[in-house]
XYZ file of C-alpha atoms in Angstrom:
782
model
C 12.371 -30.346 21.408
C 13.194 -26.672 20.984
C 10.293 -26.092 18.561
C 7.716 -27.845 20.748
C 8.835 -25.801 23.796
C 8.507 -22.595 21.815
C 5.063 -23.689 20.617
C 4.021 -24.585 24.176
C 4.815 -21.113 25.561
C 2.827 -19.490 22.760
C 0.017 -22.025 23.272
C -0.300 -21.310 27.010
C -0.323 -17.561 26.338
C -3.117 -18.108 23.821
C -5.162 -20.102 26.367
C -4.684 -17.409 29.015
C -5.693 -14.677 26.558
C -8.824 -16.606 25.555
C -9.799 -17.155 29.163
C -9.456 -13.422 29.938
C -11.412 -12.469 26.812
C -14.257 -14.895 27.547
C -17.136 -12.904 29.005
C -18.700 -15.979 30.609
C -15.827 -16.310 33.061
C -14.805 -19.855 32.142
C -11.839 -21.528 33.822
C -8.402 -21.990 32.240
C -9.163 -25.694 31.891
C -12.335 -25.009 29.938
C -10.603 -22.372 27.781
C -7.990 -25.051 27.039
C -10.716 -27.608 26.292
C -12.544 -25.253 23.930
C -9.355 -24.414 22.019
C -8.258 -28.045 21.592
C -11.732 -29.242 20.629
C -11.863 -26.522 17.948
C -8.513 -27.752 16.604
C -9.787 -31.329 16.540
C -12.961 -30.243 14.745
C -10.969 -28.432 12.037
C -8.777 -31.508 11.647
C -11.875 -33.674 11.084
C -11.391 -35.593 14.337
C -14.775 -34.559 15.788
C -17.898 -32.601 14.859
C -20.722 -30.734 16.585
C -18.817 -30.501 19.877
C -20.283 -28.738 22.911
C -18.282 -27.559 25.905
C -19.983 -28.783 29.065
C -18.279 -29.359 32.394
C -19.558 -31.831 34.933
C -17.893 -33.735 37.749
C -18.978 -35.785 40.737
C -17.438 -37.686 43.632
C -13.834 -37.095 42.532
C -11.423 -39.341 44.400
C -14.028 -42.038 45.022
C -14.876 -45.280 43.255
C -17.830 -43.650 41.449
C -16.006 -40.501 40.374
C -16.764 -39.065 36.979
C -15.763 -36.004 34.966
C -16.468 -34.617 31.508
C -15.325 -31.378 29.838
C -17.025 -31.615 26.441
C -19.005 -33.960 24.206
C -20.091 -34.409 20.601
C -22.716 -36.469 18.785
C -22.252 -37.087 15.067
C -25.093 -36.188 12.713
C -25.780 -39.836 11.893
C -25.740 -40.811 15.619
C -23.059 -43.413 14.931
C -20.386 -41.738 17.034
C -20.253 -40.115 20.438
C -17.110 -38.234 21.419
C -16.349 -37.661 25.094
C -13.641 -35.255 26.231
C -11.949 -35.121 29.617
C -9.112 -32.690 30.294
C -5.892 -32.939 32.259
C -4.690 -29.351 32.383
C -1.775 -28.034 34.405
C -0.994 -24.311 34.174
C 2.779 -24.756 34.129
C 5.380 -22.543 32.438
C 7.138 -25.612 31.004
C 5.598 -28.713 29.490
C 4.426 -30.977 32.341
C 4.946 -34.738 32.174
C 1.747 -36.765 32.364
C 1.929 -40.144 34.063
C 0.096 -43.355 33.208
C -1.775 -43.098 36.511
C -3.168 -39.674 35.562
C -4.340 -40.978 32.199
C -5.826 -44.066 33.818
C -7.702 -41.898 36.330
C -9.034 -39.651 33.545
C -10.140 -42.727 31.575
C -11.960 -44.066 34.643
C -13.759 -40.751 35.149
C -14.981 -40.412 31.568
C -15.947 -44.105 31.432
C -17.974 -43.800 34.632
C -19.801 -40.829 33.187
C -20.758 -42.806 30.079
C -21.805 -45.824 32.155
C -24.059 -43.720 34.388
C -25.730 -42.054 31.402
C -26.196 -45.067 29.156
C -27.980 -46.991 31.899
C -30.369 -44.036 32.233
C -29.448 -43.219 35.807
C -27.645 -39.944 35.624
C -30.228 -37.822 33.756
C -32.543 -38.310 36.725
C -29.908 -36.986 39.115
C -29.209 -33.643 37.445
C -31.409 -30.591 37.042
C -32.916 -29.935 33.621
C -31.290 -26.501 33.722
C -27.797 -27.968 34.141
C -25.222 -27.827 31.368
C -25.021 -31.593 30.967
C -28.681 -32.617 31.225
C -29.499 -32.655 27.500
C -26.525 -34.876 26.692
C -27.092 -37.244 29.625
C -30.770 -37.527 28.721
C -29.968 -38.182 25.051
C -27.475 -40.921 25.917
C -29.874 -42.536 28.315
C -33.147 -42.534 26.425
C -32.941 -41.326 22.822
C -33.810 -44.377 20.649
C -32.260 -43.031 17.439
C -28.907 -42.635 19.168
C -29.007 -45.929 21.028
C -29.954 -47.837 17.851
C -27.272 -46.296 15.652
C -24.383 -45.794 18.070
C -21.394 -47.978 17.154
C -18.393 -46.071 18.473
C -17.577 -44.035 21.568
C -14.349 -42.071 21.350
C -12.974 -41.058 24.727
C -10.485 -38.234 24.203
C -8.154 -37.538 27.121
C -6.758 -34.115 26.270
C -3.820 -32.580 28.066
C -1.299 -29.782 27.731
C 1.361 -32.164 29.020
C 3.691 -34.676 27.398
C 2.476 -38.292 27.574
C 4.729 -41.123 26.404
C 2.681 -44.112 27.570
C 0.217 -46.428 25.851
C -3.448 -45.592 25.313
C -5.842 -47.381 27.681
C -7.295 -50.564 26.201
C -10.759 -50.273 24.681
C -13.677 -51.501 26.793
C -17.295 -52.402 26.072
C -20.208 -51.020 28.074
C -23.799 -52.030 27.363
C -22.676 -53.331 23.966
C -20.942 -50.084 22.979
C -17.197 -50.067 22.397
C -15.160 -47.212 23.914
C -11.897 -46.325 22.173
C -9.443 -44.195 24.177
C -7.059 -41.654 22.734
C -4.634 -39.320 24.476
C -4.322 -35.915 22.845
C -1.170 -34.462 24.378
C 0.880 -31.357 23.560
C 2.787 -33.246 20.842
C -0.442 -34.160 19.063
C -1.783 -30.608 19.526
C 1.414 -29.227 17.992
C 1.089 -31.622 15.078
C -2.505 -30.691 14.185
C -1.698 -27.003 14.672
C 0.995 -27.328 12.017
C -0.545 -29.946 9.713
C -4.304 -29.276 10.094
C -5.032 -32.986 10.302
C -3.349 -36.149 11.570
C -3.220 -38.891 8.944
C -4.753 -42.344 9.359
C -2.061 -45.008 9.117
C -2.922 -48.686 8.641
C -0.646 -51.671 9.133
C -2.513 -54.456 7.358
C -0.126 -57.087 8.741
C -1.168 -56.139 12.283
C -4.787 -56.337 11.135
C -3.960 -59.885 9.925
C -4.832 -58.980 6.343
C -2.712 -58.631 3.235
C -4.298 -56.826 0.311
C -3.521 -58.233 -3.159
C -2.867 -55.422 -5.621
C -1.662 -54.570 -9.109
C 0.109 -51.287 -9.931
C -1.205 -49.325 -12.890
C 1.337 -48.676 -15.632
C 0.556 -44.978 -16.017
C 3.781 -43.188 -15.074
C 3.302 -39.563 -14.058
C 4.658 -37.113 -11.520
C 1.381 -36.578 -9.625
C 0.286 -40.024 -8.417
C 0.714 -43.794 -8.645
C -2.412 -45.916 -9.030
C -3.012 -49.414 -7.629
C -5.995 -51.708 -8.009
C -6.509 -53.828 -4.907
C -8.998 -56.202 -3.333
C -9.926 -55.634 0.305
C -11.820 -58.221 2.395
C -15.152 -57.068 3.806
C -14.032 -58.001 7.333
C -11.000 -55.736 7.023
C -13.135 -52.850 5.749
C -15.661 -53.343 8.581
C -12.869 -53.332 11.169
C -11.472 -50.083 9.767
C -14.906 -48.484 9.828
C -15.484 -49.517 13.427
C -12.181 -47.930 14.451
C -12.253 -44.744 12.386
C -15.822 -44.191 11.197
C -16.405 -41.096 9.088
C -12.780 -40.037 9.687
C -12.010 -42.412 6.808
C -14.001 -40.200 4.481
C -12.244 -37.273 2.878
C -13.551 -34.249 4.789
C -14.867 -32.245 1.835
C -17.044 -35.111 0.640
C -18.208 -36.023 4.151
C -19.435 -32.484 4.660
C -21.005 -32.028 1.236
C -22.774 -35.367 1.151
C -23.894 -35.143 4.769
C -22.890 -38.758 5.239
C -25.524 -40.774 7.062
C -24.130 -44.283 7.177
C -27.566 -45.772 6.456
C -27.669 -49.260 4.997
C -28.174 -49.407 1.248
C -30.970 -51.924 0.616
C -29.352 -53.481 -2.460
C -25.990 -53.896 -0.756
C -27.683 -55.414 2.269
C -29.573 -57.995 0.208
C -26.430 -58.997 -1.681
C -24.434 -59.415 1.544
C -27.127 -61.522 3.195
C -28.224 -63.673 0.260
C -25.481 -63.671 -2.409
C -22.205 -62.601 -0.772
C -20.122 -64.320 -3.460
C -21.590 -61.900 -6.051
C -20.704 -58.748 -4.133
C -17.494 -58.087 -6.052
C -19.355 -58.408 -9.356
C -22.301 -56.201 -8.366
C -20.492 -53.397 -6.535
C -18.532 -50.606 -8.218
C -15.953 -50.582 -5.454
C -14.172 -47.846 -3.553
C -11.842 -45.006 -4.532
C -9.228 -44.048 -1.939
C -6.164 -41.834 -1.642
C -2.996 -42.041 0.441
C 0.448 -40.469 0.534
C 2.535 -43.624 0.997
C 2.164 -47.328 0.365
C 4.431 -50.219 1.345
C 4.278 -53.511 -0.517
C 5.588 -56.899 0.571
C 8.777 -58.426 -0.882
C 6.840 -59.853 -3.863
C 5.376 -56.472 -4.732
C 1.903 -58.011 -5.012
C 0.440 -57.280 -1.546
C -0.086 -54.052 0.410
C 1.453 -54.217 3.890
C 1.085 -50.620 5.072
C -0.593 -47.444 3.924
C -0.550 -43.916 5.371
C -2.873 -40.920 5.161
C -5.706 -43.136 3.972
C -8.897 -41.367 2.868
C -11.928 -42.883 1.130
C -13.056 -40.374 -1.464
C -15.837 -42.473 -2.984
C -17.542 -45.505 -1.459
C -18.480 -44.395 2.022
C -21.976 -45.799 1.565
C -20.545 -49.191 0.604
C -18.221 -49.195 3.607
C -20.912 -48.234 6.123
C -23.436 -50.695 4.671
C -21.025 -53.629 4.959
C -20.312 -52.733 8.577
C -23.947 -52.253 9.604
C -25.185 -55.394 7.859
C -22.466 -57.347 9.623
C -23.152 -55.719 13.001
C -26.929 -55.341 13.070
C -28.019 -58.310 10.951
C -25.205 -60.576 12.198
C -24.464 -61.292 8.528
C -21.438 -63.396 7.635
C -19.157 -61.144 5.547
C -16.205 -63.532 5.306
C -16.911 -64.015 1.576
C -17.282 -60.303 0.853
C -14.511 -58.642 -1.166
C -14.401 -55.077 -2.460
C -12.391 -53.592 -5.298
C -10.338 -50.526 -4.293
C -8.595 -48.023 -6.530
C -5.761 -46.455 -4.529
C -4.291 -43.168 -5.754
C -0.963 -42.570 -3.991
C -0.203 -38.846 -4.177
C 3.470 -38.200 -4.841
C 3.652 -34.444 -4.277
C 3.243 -33.849 -0.557
C 2.849 -30.098 -0.902
C -0.106 -30.631 -3.259
C -1.660 -33.539 -1.366
C -4.744 -31.677 -0.073
C -5.453 -30.022 -3.413
C -5.227 -33.245 -5.438
C -7.264 -35.258 -2.919
C -9.948 -32.565 -2.960
C -10.097 -32.694 -6.762
C -10.280 -36.503 -6.803
C -13.067 -36.315 -4.200
C -15.098 -33.938 -6.302
C -14.780 -35.809 -9.591
C -15.181 -39.268 -8.031
C -18.581 -38.329 -6.587
C -20.383 -37.534 -9.831
C -23.665 -39.069 -8.622
C -24.020 -36.492 -5.875
C -24.343 -32.744 -5.981
C -20.972 -31.257 -5.080
C -20.614 -27.525 -5.488
C -17.798 -26.541 -7.862
C -16.762 -23.931 -5.314
C -14.137 -25.608 -3.152
C -15.339 -26.467 0.338
C -11.954 -25.487 1.757
C -10.766 -22.048 2.790
C -9.720 -21.360 -0.824
C -13.320 -20.809 -1.913
C -13.169 -17.708 -4.162
C -16.018 -15.997 -2.279
C -14.124 -16.399 0.989
C -10.919 -15.124 -0.596
C -12.791 -12.029 -1.759
C -14.363 -11.550 1.675
C -10.928 -11.836 3.285
C -9.602 -9.043 1.044
C -12.423 -6.784 2.191
C -11.641 -7.511 5.835
C -8.052 -6.339 5.341
C -8.831 -2.848 4.084
C -12.298 -1.862 5.364
C -11.958 0.107 8.598
C -14.749 0.502 11.118
C -16.314 3.946 11.492
C -15.366 6.231 14.379
C -18.011 5.945 17.080
C -18.979 7.675 20.302
C -17.216 4.916 22.238
C -14.149 4.446 20.042
C -12.100 7.232 18.485
C -9.837 4.759 16.682
C -10.733 2.887 13.513
C -10.174 -0.846 13.649
C -10.520 -3.941 11.463
C -12.784 -6.960 11.736
C -10.298 -9.720 10.916
C -11.727 -12.613 8.897
C -9.562 -15.681 9.467
C -10.110 -17.528 6.212
C -7.525 -20.164 7.160
C -6.645 -21.166 10.700
C -3.639 -19.354 12.145
C -3.760 -16.239 9.932
C -4.380 -13.880 12.845
C -1.719 -15.478 15.023
C 0.838 -15.422 12.184
C 0.169 -11.792 11.329
C 0.342 -10.849 15.004
C 3.764 -12.471 15.276
C 5.010 -10.779 12.111
C 3.825 -7.275 12.910
C 4.191 -7.406 16.684
C 7.899 -8.104 17.030
C 8.347 -5.258 19.549
C 6.073 -4.253 22.436
C 5.192 -0.984 20.722
C 4.317 -2.704 17.469
C 2.337 -5.417 19.299
C 0.321 -2.777 21.132
C -0.333 -1.002 17.833
C -1.389 -4.267 16.180
C -3.809 -5.192 18.961
C -5.442 -1.771 18.784
C -5.792 -2.076 15.021
C -6.880 -5.730 15.001
C -8.644 -6.392 18.344
C -8.852 -10.098 19.128
C -12.569 -9.753 19.921
C -13.105 -8.770 16.261
C -11.567 -11.952 14.813
C -13.974 -14.469 13.295
C -13.603 -17.733 11.374
C -15.321 -19.160 8.311
C -17.644 -21.346 10.409
C -18.637 -18.283 12.454
C -19.233 -16.364 9.219
C -21.585 -19.152 8.091
C -23.375 -19.062 11.435
C -23.949 -15.286 11.377
C -25.250 -15.240 7.797
C -27.346 -18.429 7.924
C -28.945 -17.329 11.212
C -30.180 -13.998 9.990
C -32.423 -14.862 7.076
C -34.204 -17.846 5.523
C -33.201 -19.102 2.076
C -35.536 -21.028 -0.227
C -34.804 -23.164 -3.281
C -38.163 -22.841 -5.023
C -40.638 -23.783 -2.296
C -38.099 -25.780 -0.329
C -36.581 -24.151 2.767
C -32.824 -24.824 2.606
C -31.494 -22.335 5.191
C -33.052 -21.492 8.549
C -32.029 -21.384 12.231
C -32.653 -25.127 12.560
C -29.759 -25.652 10.135
C -27.478 -23.538 12.349
C -28.412 -25.665 15.368
C -27.192 -28.797 13.570
C -23.575 -27.803 14.153
C -20.698 -26.020 12.517
C -19.781 -28.563 9.858
C -23.265 -29.162 8.514
C -24.182 -25.476 8.715
C -20.997 -24.483 6.906
C -21.653 -26.988 4.105
C -25.166 -25.555 3.637
C -23.720 -22.036 3.645
C -21.243 -22.883 0.870
C -23.871 -24.726 -1.181
C -26.924 -22.520 -0.692
C -26.146 -19.116 0.792
C -23.319 -17.480 -1.149
C -24.103 -14.837 -3.796
C -24.128 -16.349 -7.277
C -22.263 -13.294 -8.544
C -18.974 -12.920 -6.687
C -19.064 -9.174 -7.399
C -21.804 -8.924 -4.771
C -19.118 -9.653 -2.169
C -18.504 -5.929 -1.761
C -18.235 -3.378 1.037
C -22.035 -3.335 1.586
C -22.090 -7.133 1.926
C -19.134 -6.962 4.327
C -20.652 -4.200 6.482
C -24.001 -6.023 6.706
C -22.214 -9.244 7.651
C -20.368 -7.519 10.486
C -23.698 -6.102 11.671
C -25.098 -9.648 11.742
C -22.039 -10.740 13.709
C -22.562 -7.934 16.235
C -26.239 -8.868 16.503
C -25.447 -12.552 17.072
C -22.645 -11.913 19.574
C -24.751 -9.452 21.550
C -27.620 -11.936 21.802
C -25.179 -14.681 22.764
C -23.768 -12.545 25.592
C -27.237 -11.463 26.797
C -28.441 -15.085 26.973
C -25.711 -15.710 29.556
C -24.342 -18.845 31.156
C -24.966 -20.523 34.487
C -22.289 -18.231 35.970
C -24.555 -15.223 35.306
C -27.569 -14.370 37.449
C -29.397 -13.230 34.300
C -28.831 -16.551 32.469
C -31.950 -17.669 30.584
C -31.228 -21.403 30.513
C -29.086 -24.085 28.922
C -30.174 -23.880 25.270
C -28.076 -20.963 24.059
C -27.020 -22.738 20.838
C -30.713 -23.082 19.923
C -32.316 -19.944 21.282
C -29.831 -17.372 19.941
C -30.146 -18.302 16.224
C -33.897 -18.924 16.539
C -34.472 -15.520 18.155
C -32.434 -13.548 15.604
C -34.192 -15.304 12.718
C -37.540 -14.683 14.421
C -36.719 -11.010 14.938
C -35.994 -10.666 11.235
C -39.385 -12.245 10.434
C -41.261 -10.052 12.930
C -39.708 -6.886 11.477
C -40.158 -7.990 7.836
C -36.412 -7.739 7.304
C -36.361 -4.050 8.201
C -33.624 -4.054 10.849
C -31.235 -1.233 10.025
C -27.992 -3.154 9.630
C -26.180 -0.034 8.411
C -26.938 1.713 11.701
C -25.440 -1.221 13.594
C -22.335 -1.010 11.398
C -21.994 2.752 11.956
C -22.343 2.408 15.735
C -20.490 -0.924 16.001
C -23.128 -2.025 18.495
C -26.889 -2.449 18.797
C -28.998 -0.047 20.816
C -29.869 -0.868 24.411
C -33.567 -0.910 23.480
C -32.973 -3.492 20.754
C -30.770 -5.530 23.087
C -33.533 -5.593 25.716
C -36.123 -6.640 23.141
C -33.887 -9.494 21.997
C -33.385 -10.600 25.610
C -37.140 -10.657 26.202
C -37.736 -12.583 22.957
C -35.051 -15.127 23.891
C -36.813 -15.828 27.190
C -40.049 -16.426 25.293
C -38.405 -18.667 22.679
C -36.588 -20.657 25.351
C -39.841 -21.280 27.226
C -41.745 -22.078 24.020
C -39.308 -24.796 22.866
C -39.260 -26.404 26.308
C -43.080 -26.446 26.460
C -43.834 -27.399 22.851
C -41.188 -30.035 22.165
C -42.901 -33.399 21.581
C -39.815 -35.125 23.013
C -37.568 -34.440 25.981
C -34.607 -33.964 23.657
C -35.225 -30.284 23.024
C -32.062 -29.594 21.058
C -32.667 -32.579 18.766
C -36.169 -31.279 18.053
C -34.764 -27.796 17.390
C -32.677 -29.281 14.556
C -35.854 -30.097 12.647
C -37.701 -27.750 10.288
C -40.910 -28.652 12.132
C -39.659 -26.772 15.208
C -38.855 -23.607 13.227
C -42.253 -23.724 11.528
C -43.993 -23.867 14.924
C -41.936 -20.908 16.135
C -42.996 -18.880 13.081
C -46.673 -19.755 13.592
C -46.741 -18.722 17.250
C -47.984 -15.306 18.380
C -45.254 -13.504 20.310
C -45.392 -10.685 22.843
C -43.608 -8.169 20.649
C -44.233 -4.470 20.015
C -42.436 -3.374 16.851
C -42.866 0.284 17.781
C -40.458 -0.229 20.683
C -37.575 -0.516 18.226
C -38.817 1.945 15.612
C -35.477 3.797 15.661
C -33.658 0.553 14.865
C -35.670 -0.095 11.711
C -35.192 1.175 8.167
C -37.545 4.021 7.292
C -39.060 2.901 3.953
C -39.471 6.559 2.982
C -35.852 7.367 3.744
C -33.683 4.244 3.450
C -29.950 4.578 4.197
C -27.825 5.473 1.195
C -25.176 2.836 0.558
C -22.342 3.368 -1.885
C -20.518 0.383 -3.325
C -16.815 1.156 -3.091
C -14.415 -0.418 -5.515
C -11.440 -2.238 -4.053
C -8.253 -0.157 -4.063
C -6.089 -0.482 -7.175
C -4.309 -3.774 -6.826
C -1.653 -3.145 -9.445
C 0.849 -0.313 -9.176
C -0.435 1.183 -5.914
C -0.494 -2.188 -4.173
C 3.003 -3.018 -5.403
C 4.312 0.358 -4.227
C 2.817 -0.129 -0.781
C 4.310 -3.590 -0.551
C 7.716 -2.253 -1.574
C 7.430 0.564 0.968
C 6.690 -2.039 3.634
C 9.906 -3.864 2.738
C 11.969 -0.661 2.729
C 10.742 0.658 6.073
C 11.049 -2.728 7.765
C 14.828 -2.716 7.201
C 16.567 -1.074 10.202
C 18.338 2.254 9.668
C 21.840 0.908 10.539
C 21.439 -1.834 7.915
C 20.750 0.707 5.154
C 24.021 2.368 6.099
C 25.715 -1.034 6.065
C 24.314 -1.612 2.561
C 26.139 1.534 1.419
C 29.412 0.490 3.067
C 29.206 -3.006 1.606
C 28.370 -1.608 -1.836
C 31.456 0.573 -1.725
C 33.797 -2.178 -0.479
C 32.518 -4.829 -2.887
C 32.144 -2.575 -5.887
C 28.639 -3.957 -6.420
C 27.004 -0.517 -6.083
C 27.542 2.666 -7.979
C 28.237 5.854 -6.042
C 24.668 6.892 -6.836
C 23.255 3.691 -5.267
C 25.415 4.141 -2.164
C 23.953 7.637 -1.815
C 20.414 6.286 -2.246
C 21.043 3.761 0.576
C 22.173 6.513 2.962
C 19.326 8.825 1.871
C 16.833 6.025 2.535
C 18.206 5.601 6.050
C 17.781 9.348 6.589
C 14.205 9.378 5.272
C 13.212 6.539 7.626
C 14.932 8.177 10.593
C 13.272 11.574 10.129
C 9.933 10.151 8.917
C 10.089 11.828 5.532
C 7.471 10.810 3.023
C 8.588 8.401 0.294
C 7.521 9.465 -3.181
C 6.992 6.650 -5.709
C 10.346 7.506 -7.296
C 12.077 7.271 -3.888
C 10.576 3.798 -3.392
C 11.775 2.607 -6.779
C 15.302 3.905 -6.160
C 15.507 2.266 -2.736
C 14.285 -1.003 -4.238
C 17.167 -1.007 -6.739
C 19.560 -0.975 -3.755
C 17.560 -3.687 -2.002
C 17.580 -5.903 -5.105
C 21.339 -5.412 -5.550
C 21.854 -6.678 -1.996
C 19.491 -9.615 -2.656
C 21.368 -10.524 -5.836
C 24.926 -10.344 -4.497
C 24.778 -10.699 -0.686
C 21.346 -11.860 0.445
C 22.860 -13.128 3.722
C 23.284 -9.470 4.729
C 19.505 -9.203 5.035
C 19.531 -11.845 7.763
C 20.855 -9.166 10.123
C 17.640 -7.163 9.755
C 15.662 -8.904 12.492
C 18.545 -8.811 14.984
C 19.097 -5.110 14.371
C 15.347 -4.378 14.626
C 15.280 -5.865 18.125
C 18.244 -3.703 19.136
C 16.750 -0.457 17.830
C 15.135 1.950 20.341
C 11.343 1.792 20.449
C 9.668 4.030 17.889
C 6.403 5.843 18.217
C 3.333 4.270 16.722
C 3.287 6.454 13.612
C 6.781 5.384 12.600
C 6.015 1.697 12.462
C 6.330 0.158 9.023
C 3.065 -0.899 7.451
C 4.084 -4.320 6.227
C 1.417 -6.135 4.296
C 1.146 -9.818 5.153
C 2.408 -12.272 2.556
C 0.531 -15.301 3.848
C -0.249 -16.381 0.284
C 3.434 -17.047 -0.464
C 3.722 -20.714 0.412
C 6.443 -23.205 -0.430
C 4.014 -24.892 -2.819
C 3.426 -21.611 -4.665
C 7.166 -20.840 -4.828
C 7.768 -24.270 -6.376
C 5.083 -23.575 -8.990
C 6.673 -20.204 -9.769
C 10.103 -21.825 -10.167
C 8.759 -24.513 -12.512
C 6.691 -22.031 -14.558
C 9.632 -19.651 -15.026
C 12.231 -22.349 -15.657
C 11.713 -22.143 -19.431
C 10.018 -18.774 -19.798
C 12.817 -16.771 -18.144
C 10.631 -13.850 -17.117
C 12.567 -13.248 -13.900
C 16.205 -12.232 -13.685
C 18.420 -15.287 -13.178
C 19.366 -14.376 -9.612
C 15.721 -13.968 -8.562
C 14.871 -17.357 -9.992
C 17.928 -18.911 -8.293
C 16.978 -17.572 -4.837
C 13.509 -19.133 -5.165
C 15.066 -22.376 -6.421
C 17.376 -22.393 -3.374
C 14.328 -22.105 -1.116
C 12.469 -24.902 -2.927
C 15.436 -27.243 -2.506
C 16.055 -26.331 1.144
C 19.285 -24.424 0.586
C 17.638 -21.315 2.018
C 14.678 -20.893 4.390
C 11.352 -19.366 3.399
C 11.552 -16.504 5.893
C 9.111 -13.599 6.110
C 11.544 -11.379 4.248
C 11.845 -13.948 1.494
C 8.058 -13.979 1.255
C 7.926 -10.182 0.890
C 10.478 -10.369 -1.917
C 8.795 -13.338 -3.639
C 5.502 -11.444 -3.624
C 7.045 -9.007 -6.103
C 8.205 -11.931 -8.242
C 4.661 -13.288 -8.155
C 3.198 -9.993 -9.350
C 5.648 -9.914 -12.245
C 4.917 -13.503 -13.282
C 1.143 -12.955 -13.118
C 1.437 -10.094 -15.599
C 3.070 -12.581 -17.968
C 0.331 -15.196 -17.610
C 1.209 -17.161 -14.474
C -2.040 -18.276 -12.801
C -0.771 -19.449 -9.411
């Protein structure tokens, strides 16, 4: 319970910080909702979510409340979110009555909308109108909708049962409670696995194990009844599909004609005609005979989503009897937990050979994103008229990087203040935001086909990000350089400024309720109207856009907002804005726009800005020296003196090394510059301590907290070692087991960490980074 309490305090602080930073003045409850929904989206639990608060008649029989909603791209799933948030210092306990009341409120909202009553009661300018109108009268949604997920999200601890599912107007509503325990789990694990008990489903799956013995996975060939597969799809939908493939293939769930005909007319031939399904899991439990699967955990279908969806829809829509349908399944049970995601991703890619899947990994480990992250860690912003301190724009390639680095570098108030000045939270952006900024700015064509435009951005984060990875990254990774980075930040500034100027209903200058459409459309339109001549370098140098340009964008947004409302052939404006047809009409229209107004914000073709491509700093010796200096200066002065005393008492250090330890303490105390030779000498002392008495280093953090506060300039410049994971350490240990590149004691310390005899602390990571550098020079590719 200690860990969850610690997480909760940090979590509440994060929510409070987000609420303060939000310029739209949202409530703590909505800041909480936004944060949790983002976590759920990254974990693959939802997609395309919008934050929209609405409540009515609370405390009465007809009460309803909603905090957010989402509609899947294939219109099969609607997610509803209702929050129970209590701003308590300690984890509140949530009762069954509170959950029941929340379930009633979200259910009433759905009931009112689906019967087409509520859209007529709210103003078209309200936050919830578009969603209520879509639920009530959009045929494509009503015809395809098979699952309504009602998420009751809370910052409290809930130990009760989920409310039973109900059916309204033929649509099943499944309830889930997302409490602080679940939030903690997805914060740590990224996703919550699907676990199936086939006995409870009243199915047992006959299977045969493959004889191929290996350390990576165990294969089973099984037969799954069509009814069982349809039930699983109804409960979990596209969550069953491995996330990379779902995003790349833009899963639609449409019925395959051939599968449909076989199910309806020749169900007994289905097993013969169909290639079957490929799935992965991390654990499987067989019955006592060893011939039937009872339970399976972390189930993901990596090939066969079309088969699964077609069986379900034919059964549901055509009322087809699927009792004679059986499907072959190849289960790959991944043995190595620390490599689960990597192996599943590889299986996904190679199993889907009939579809275009980019070789660049869809995950955060995409090499272009890794390169972009490196740039974000060493490129400082220019000094401006409004800021006399250079800062960083922090690209969060993987969730939690900013928070982790903040915790590592900000372990005193002085250091935390320094960190927040250097890495302002308002300059943090994620990979989906990166995709949004770049895809918004400029069209991309594949031959004559438009593949990137603002209508793609409107379709939601997941789909937009997949298009970004597939169609809008430079073919040559070397083009991810400082110029690319600076221009990207300029696009981010442009987008964020427009987003703020559009406003929300809390602002008297708010344009309307279509911000997610109008902002990307207007920026893309502005780029077309100026023939791509906006001076992005000027925006980078000033770290803001001019007031004149901001006013022009605001005026254009009002025009675009009005145009889409007036020209949409349907009342579902946002749905229309997702279509290329809408963007084409916007481009064809004549706009009230005077380019001369922003002449100073455009590139002068006769005198374009001079841009120099800067090579990345030397990543060999200089980088190693800086890393070593970070280790040295992070060790408190009293501990260096203790090193010397221990070295003398134990006989493990020469007199010369004892002197070096004391000299190092003196250099840190009086802020003397460390020459490369000084760093190397100090590191010999450090390594001697690591080899013979590594426990002594555990006192470093305690001593650091007891030291008097230092001024900002004396703070150690530790470089983050986020790349040193337990998985990587295990690979290093295995690679060096026979090659013996590392000294025996260095290898043993890593082996102790792999086998749980020692913890992978931050200081261990800093030390293992040096091991990694040494192994890479000898051919290690981890």
